[in-house]
Coordinates of C-alpha atoms in Angstrom, one line a residue:
Chain M
M1 CA 129.3 94.8 138.7
Q2 CA 126.6 97.2 137.5
S3 CA 126.9 96.8 133.8
S4 CA 123.5 97.1 132.2
G5 CA 124.0 95.0 129.0
E6 CA 123.3 91.4 128.5
Y7 CA 125.4 89.3 126.2
D8 CA 125.9 85.7 125.3
A9 CA 129.3 85.5 123.5
A10 CA 128.8 81.9 122.5
S11 CA 125.6 82.5 120.5
L12 CA 125.9 86.1 119.1
A13 CA 127.8 87.4 116.1
Q14 CA 127.5 90.9 117.6
S15 CA 126.9 92.3 121.0
E16 CA 126.5 95.6 122.8
L17 CA 127.2 96.6 126.3
L18 CA 126.5 99.8 128.2
L19 CA 129.1 100.3 130.9
P20 CA 129.3 103.0 133.6
A21 CA 132.3 105.2 132.9
R22 CA 134.2 104.2 136.0
R23 CA 137.6 102.7 136.7
A24 CA 136.1 99.8 138.5
E25 CA 134.3 98.7 135.3
L26 CA 137.5 98.0 133.4
A27 CA 137.6 94.4 134.6
V28 CA 134.1 94.0 133.3
A29 CA 135.2 95.3 129.9
R30 CA 138.1 92.9 129.9
K31 CA 135.9 89.9 130.7
Y32 CA 133.4 91.0 128.0
A33 CA 136.2 91.0 125.4
A34 CA 137.8 87.8 126.7
D35 CA 134.6 85.8 126.6
F36 CA 133.8 87.0 123.1
A37 CA 137.4 86.4 121.8
E38 CA 137.3 82.9 123.2
A39 CA 134.0 82.1 121.6
F40 CA 135.2 83.6 118.3
G41 CA 138.2 81.2 118.4
L42 CA 141.1 83.5 118.8
E43 CA 144.3 81.8 120.0
P44 CA 145.1 82.5 123.6
D45 CA 148.0 84.7 122.7
D46 CA 145.9 86.8 120.3
S47 CA 143.0 86.9 122.7
Y48 CA 145.3 88.3 125.4
D49 CA 146.5 91.1 123.0
F50 CA 142.9 91.8 122.0
V51 CA 141.8 92.1 125.6
L52 CA 144.7 94.4 126.5
A53 CA 143.9 96.6 123.5
V54 CA 140.3 96.7 124.6
N55 CA 141.4 97.6 128.1
E56 CA 143.4 100.5 126.7
A57 CA 140.5 101.9 124.6
V58 CA 138.0 101.7 127.4
T59 CA 140.5 103.2 129.9
N60 CA 140.9 106.1 127.4
A61 CA 137.2 106.5 127.3
V62 CA 136.9 106.5 131.1
R63 CA 139.9 108.7 131.6
H64 CA 139.5 111.3 129.0
G65 CA 136.1 110.8 127.5
A66 CA 132.7 111.9 128.6
S67 CA 129.9 109.6 129.5
D68 CA 126.4 110.0 128.1
D69 CA 123.6 111.6 130.1
R70 CA 123.2 108.3 132.0
G71 CA 126.9 108.1 132.9
M72 CA 127.6 105.3 130.4
I73 CA 130.0 104.6 127.6
H74 CA 129.0 102.3 124.8
L75 CA 130.9 99.1 124.0
S76 CA 130.2 96.7 121.1
I77 CA 131.8 93.7 119.4
V78 CA 131.1 92.4 116.0
A79 CA 132.4 89.1 114.6
D80 CA 132.6 89.2 110.8
A81 CA 134.1 86.2 109.0
D82 CA 137.7 86.2 110.2
R83 CA 137.7 89.6 111.9
L84 CA 136.7 90.5 115.4
T85 CA 136.0 94.2 115.9
F86 CA 135.5 95.9 119.2
A87 CA 134.3 99.5 119.5
V88 CA 134.0 101.9 122.4
R89 CA 132.1 105.2 122.0
D90 CA 132.1 108.1 124.5
N91 CA 130.7 111.6 124.2
G92 CA 134.0 113.3 124.7
T93 CA 136.7 114.8 122.4
F94 CA 139.6 112.5 121.8
A95 CA 142.8 113.8 123.3
M96 CA 145.6 113.0 120.8
P97 CA 148.6 111.7 122.7
V98 CA 152.1 112.9 122.2
M99 CA 153.5 110.0 120.3
D100 CA 157.1 111.0 120.5
G101 CA 157.3 111.7 124.2
P102 CA 160.2 110.6 126.4
V103 CA 160.4 106.9 127.2
N104 CA 160.0 107.7 130.9
S105 CA 156.8 109.8 130.4
D106 CA 154.0 108.8 132.8
H107 CA 151.3 108.9 130.1
G108 CA 150.6 108.8 126.4
R109 CA 151.3 105.1 125.6
G110 CA 147.8 103.8 125.2
L111 CA 147.3 104.4 121.5
A112 CA 150.7 103.1 120.5
L113 CA 150.1 100.0 122.6
M114 CA 146.7 99.4 120.9
A115 CA 148.3 99.7 117.5
S116 CA 151.0 97.1 118.4
L117 CA 148.4 94.6 119.8
V118 CA 145.7 94.5 117.1
D119 CA 145.6 94.4 113.3
E120 CA 143.7 97.7 112.9
V121 CA 142.9 100.8 115.0
Q122 CA 140.4 103.3 113.8
L123 CA 139.4 106.6 115.4
E124 CA 136.2 108.3 114.5
I125 CA 136.0 111.8 115.9
D126 CA 132.8 113.7 115.4
P127 CA 131.1 116.6 117.2
G128 CA 129.1 114.2 119.3
G129 CA 131.9 112.1 120.5
T130 CA 134.7 109.6 119.8
T131 CA 134.6 106.0 118.7
V132 CA 137.7 103.8 118.8
R133 CA 137.5 100.6 116.8
L134 CA 140.0 97.7 117.2
S135 CA 140.1 94.8 114.9
K136 CA 141.9 91.5 115.3
V137 CA 142.0 89.0 112.4
R138 CA 141.7 85.3 113.1
P139 CA 144.6 83.6 111.2
Chain G
M1 CA 141.8 85.2 137.8
R2 CA 143.4 86.6 140.9
S3 CA 142.6 90.1 141.9
F4 CA 145.1 92.8 142.5
Y5 CA 147.2 92.9 145.7
I6 CA 150.2 94.8 146.9
S7 CA 152.4 94.3 149.9
D8 CA 155.6 96.0 151.1
N9 CA 156.3 94.2 154.4
H10 CA 159.2 92.2 153.1
E11 CA 162.8 92.2 154.3
V12 CA 165.7 92.3 151.8
D13 CA 168.7 90.5 153.2
D14 CA 172.2 91.8 153.3
V15 CA 171.6 95.1 151.7
D16 CA 171.7 98.8 152.7
G17 CA 168.7 100.5 154.3
D18 CA 167.7 102.3 151.1
F19 CA 166.2 99.2 149.6
A20 CA 162.5 98.6 149.4
L21 CA 160.8 95.4 148.1
L22 CA 157.2 95.6 147.0
V23 CA 155.3 92.5 145.9
M24 CA 152.3 92.8 143.6
G25 CA 150.0 90.3 142.0
G26 CA 147.0 90.1 139.8
E27 CA 146.0 92.7 137.3
L28 CA 147.6 96.2 137.2
D29 CA 145.3 98.6 135.5
Y30 CA 143.9 102.2 135.7
E31 CA 141.7 101.2 138.7
V32 CA 144.6 100.2 140.9
S33 CA 147.3 102.5 139.5
P34 CA 146.7 105.1 142.2
Q35 CA 147.4 102.5 144.9
I36 CA 150.7 101.5 143.1
R37 CA 151.7 105.2 142.7
A38 CA 151.0 105.9 146.4
R39 CA 153.1 103.0 147.6
L40 CA 156.0 103.9 145.4
V41 CA 155.9 107.6 146.2
G42 CA 155.7 106.6 149.9
A43 CA 158.8 104.4 149.6
I44 CA 160.8 107.3 148.0
K45 CA 159.6 109.7 150.8
D46 CA 160.8 107.2 153.3
G47 CA 164.3 107.5 151.9
R48 CA 164.2 104.3 149.8
R49 CA 166.3 104.8 146.7
R50 CA 166.6 101.2 145.4
L51 CA 163.2 99.8 144.7
V52 CA 162.5 96.2 143.7
L53 CA 159.0 95.4 142.4
D54 CA 158.3 91.7 142.4
L55 CA 155.6 91.3 139.7
T56 CA 156.0 87.5 139.4
E57 CA 152.3 87.0 140.1
V58 CA 151.2 89.8 137.9
T59 CA 149.2 88.5 135.0
F60 CA 148.2 91.8 133.3
I61 CA 149.7 95.3 133.1
D62 CA 148.3 98.2 131.2
S63 CA 149.7 101.5 130.0
T64 CA 148.6 103.4 133.1
A65 CA 150.5 101.1 135.4
I66 CA 153.5 101.2 133.0
G67 CA 153.2 105.0 133.3
V68 CA 153.3 104.8 137.1
L69 CA 156.5 102.9 136.9
A70 CA 158.0 105.3 134.4
G71 CA 157.0 108.2 136.6
T72 CA 158.7 106.5 139.6
V73 CA 162.0 106.6 137.7
V74 CA 161.5 110.3 137.2
K75 CA 160.7 110.8 140.9
L76 CA 163.8 108.9 141.9
D77 CA 165.9 111.2 139.7
E78 CA 164.2 114.2 141.3
A79 CA 165.0 112.8 144.7
G80 CA 168.7 112.7 143.9
G81 CA 169.0 109.5 142.1
G82 CA 168.0 105.9 142.5
S83 CA 167.1 102.7 140.7
L84 CA 164.0 100.6 140.0
A85 CA 164.2 97.0 139.1
V86 CA 161.2 94.6 138.4
V87 CA 160.9 90.9 138.7
C88 CA 158.7 89.5 136.0
A89 CA 157.8 86.0 134.9
H90 CA 154.7 86.3 132.8
E91 CA 155.6 86.2 129.1
K92 CA 153.0 88.7 128.0
V93 CA 153.8 91.1 130.9
V94 CA 157.5 91.0 129.9
Q95 CA 156.4 91.7 126.3
I96 CA 154.6 94.9 127.4
F97 CA 157.8 96.2 129.0
E98 CA 159.5 95.6 125.7
I99 CA 156.7 97.1 123.5
T100 CA 156.6 100.3 125.5
G101 CA 160.4 100.6 125.7
L102 CA 160.3 100.7 129.4
D103 CA 162.8 97.9 129.6
S104 CA 165.4 100.5 128.5
V105 CA 164.9 102.6 131.7
I106 CA 163.9 99.8 134.2
S107 CA 165.8 96.6 134.4
V108 CA 163.6 93.5 134.1
H109 CA 164.8 90.3 135.9
S110 CA 163.5 86.8 136.1
S111 CA 164.2 86.3 139.8
R112 CA 164.1 88.4 142.9
D113 CA 167.7 87.6 143.7
D114 CA 168.8 88.8 140.3
A115 CA 167.0 92.1 140.8
V116 CA 168.4 92.7 144.3
S117 CA 171.9 91.8 143.1
A118 CA 171.6 94.2 140.1
L119 CA 170.5 97.1 142.4
S120 CA 173.2 96.2 145.0
L121 CA 175.8 96.6 142.2
A122 CA 174.2 99.8 141.2
G123 CA 175.4 101.2 144.5

């Protein structure tokens, strides 16, 4: 594990993590999200969905995005009342998936999967990069 | 949390030689998807046309691993036809097959025997 951020999910309402844009860091991103979701009080079922959605967003950043000049992508989580919001920012241009591709296509499912797992998905695309925000509401 | 593993040194009893059984466990994500793809492509190149993937001990599957399984169905078609069946016990993993619609092109079974039987009948 070479993530450079420090976080304490139990004591913080918000957290940031810089992560090397590599496949091997996906498990780190999942643990980051899982720890925070547990501390926030999401039910295990909702926490699982949140973590999977986070995994999809970070995978997209690693796969299609561009890291910053230090090879990093930027992760953050904010807990606000009953809403837990994760964001991942990379320096790349978001590649819009083909949403109506064939069912046996080998790619293009990530965004649809995110949308089915969390309450809100936001994409912010600007000249400097792409931010994907995922929110899960605590019942 | 158990890390990813994959093994293919399993015998399938009483079936033709075009069967292959691969057993996987742990978390199937973008990091390990190339290993999964390589094993499945290798099985097809070896002449296997009925593939059973036992995912009983898989606790997590993402869209890239789902994509590898979908791509395997296409590769079987390109190789002249074949079938892919998965064995899946984890409720959330089964749910991902349903959400992505992959359960419409890959049969999902609760036991290895059921999956082997289904592919035996598929002829």
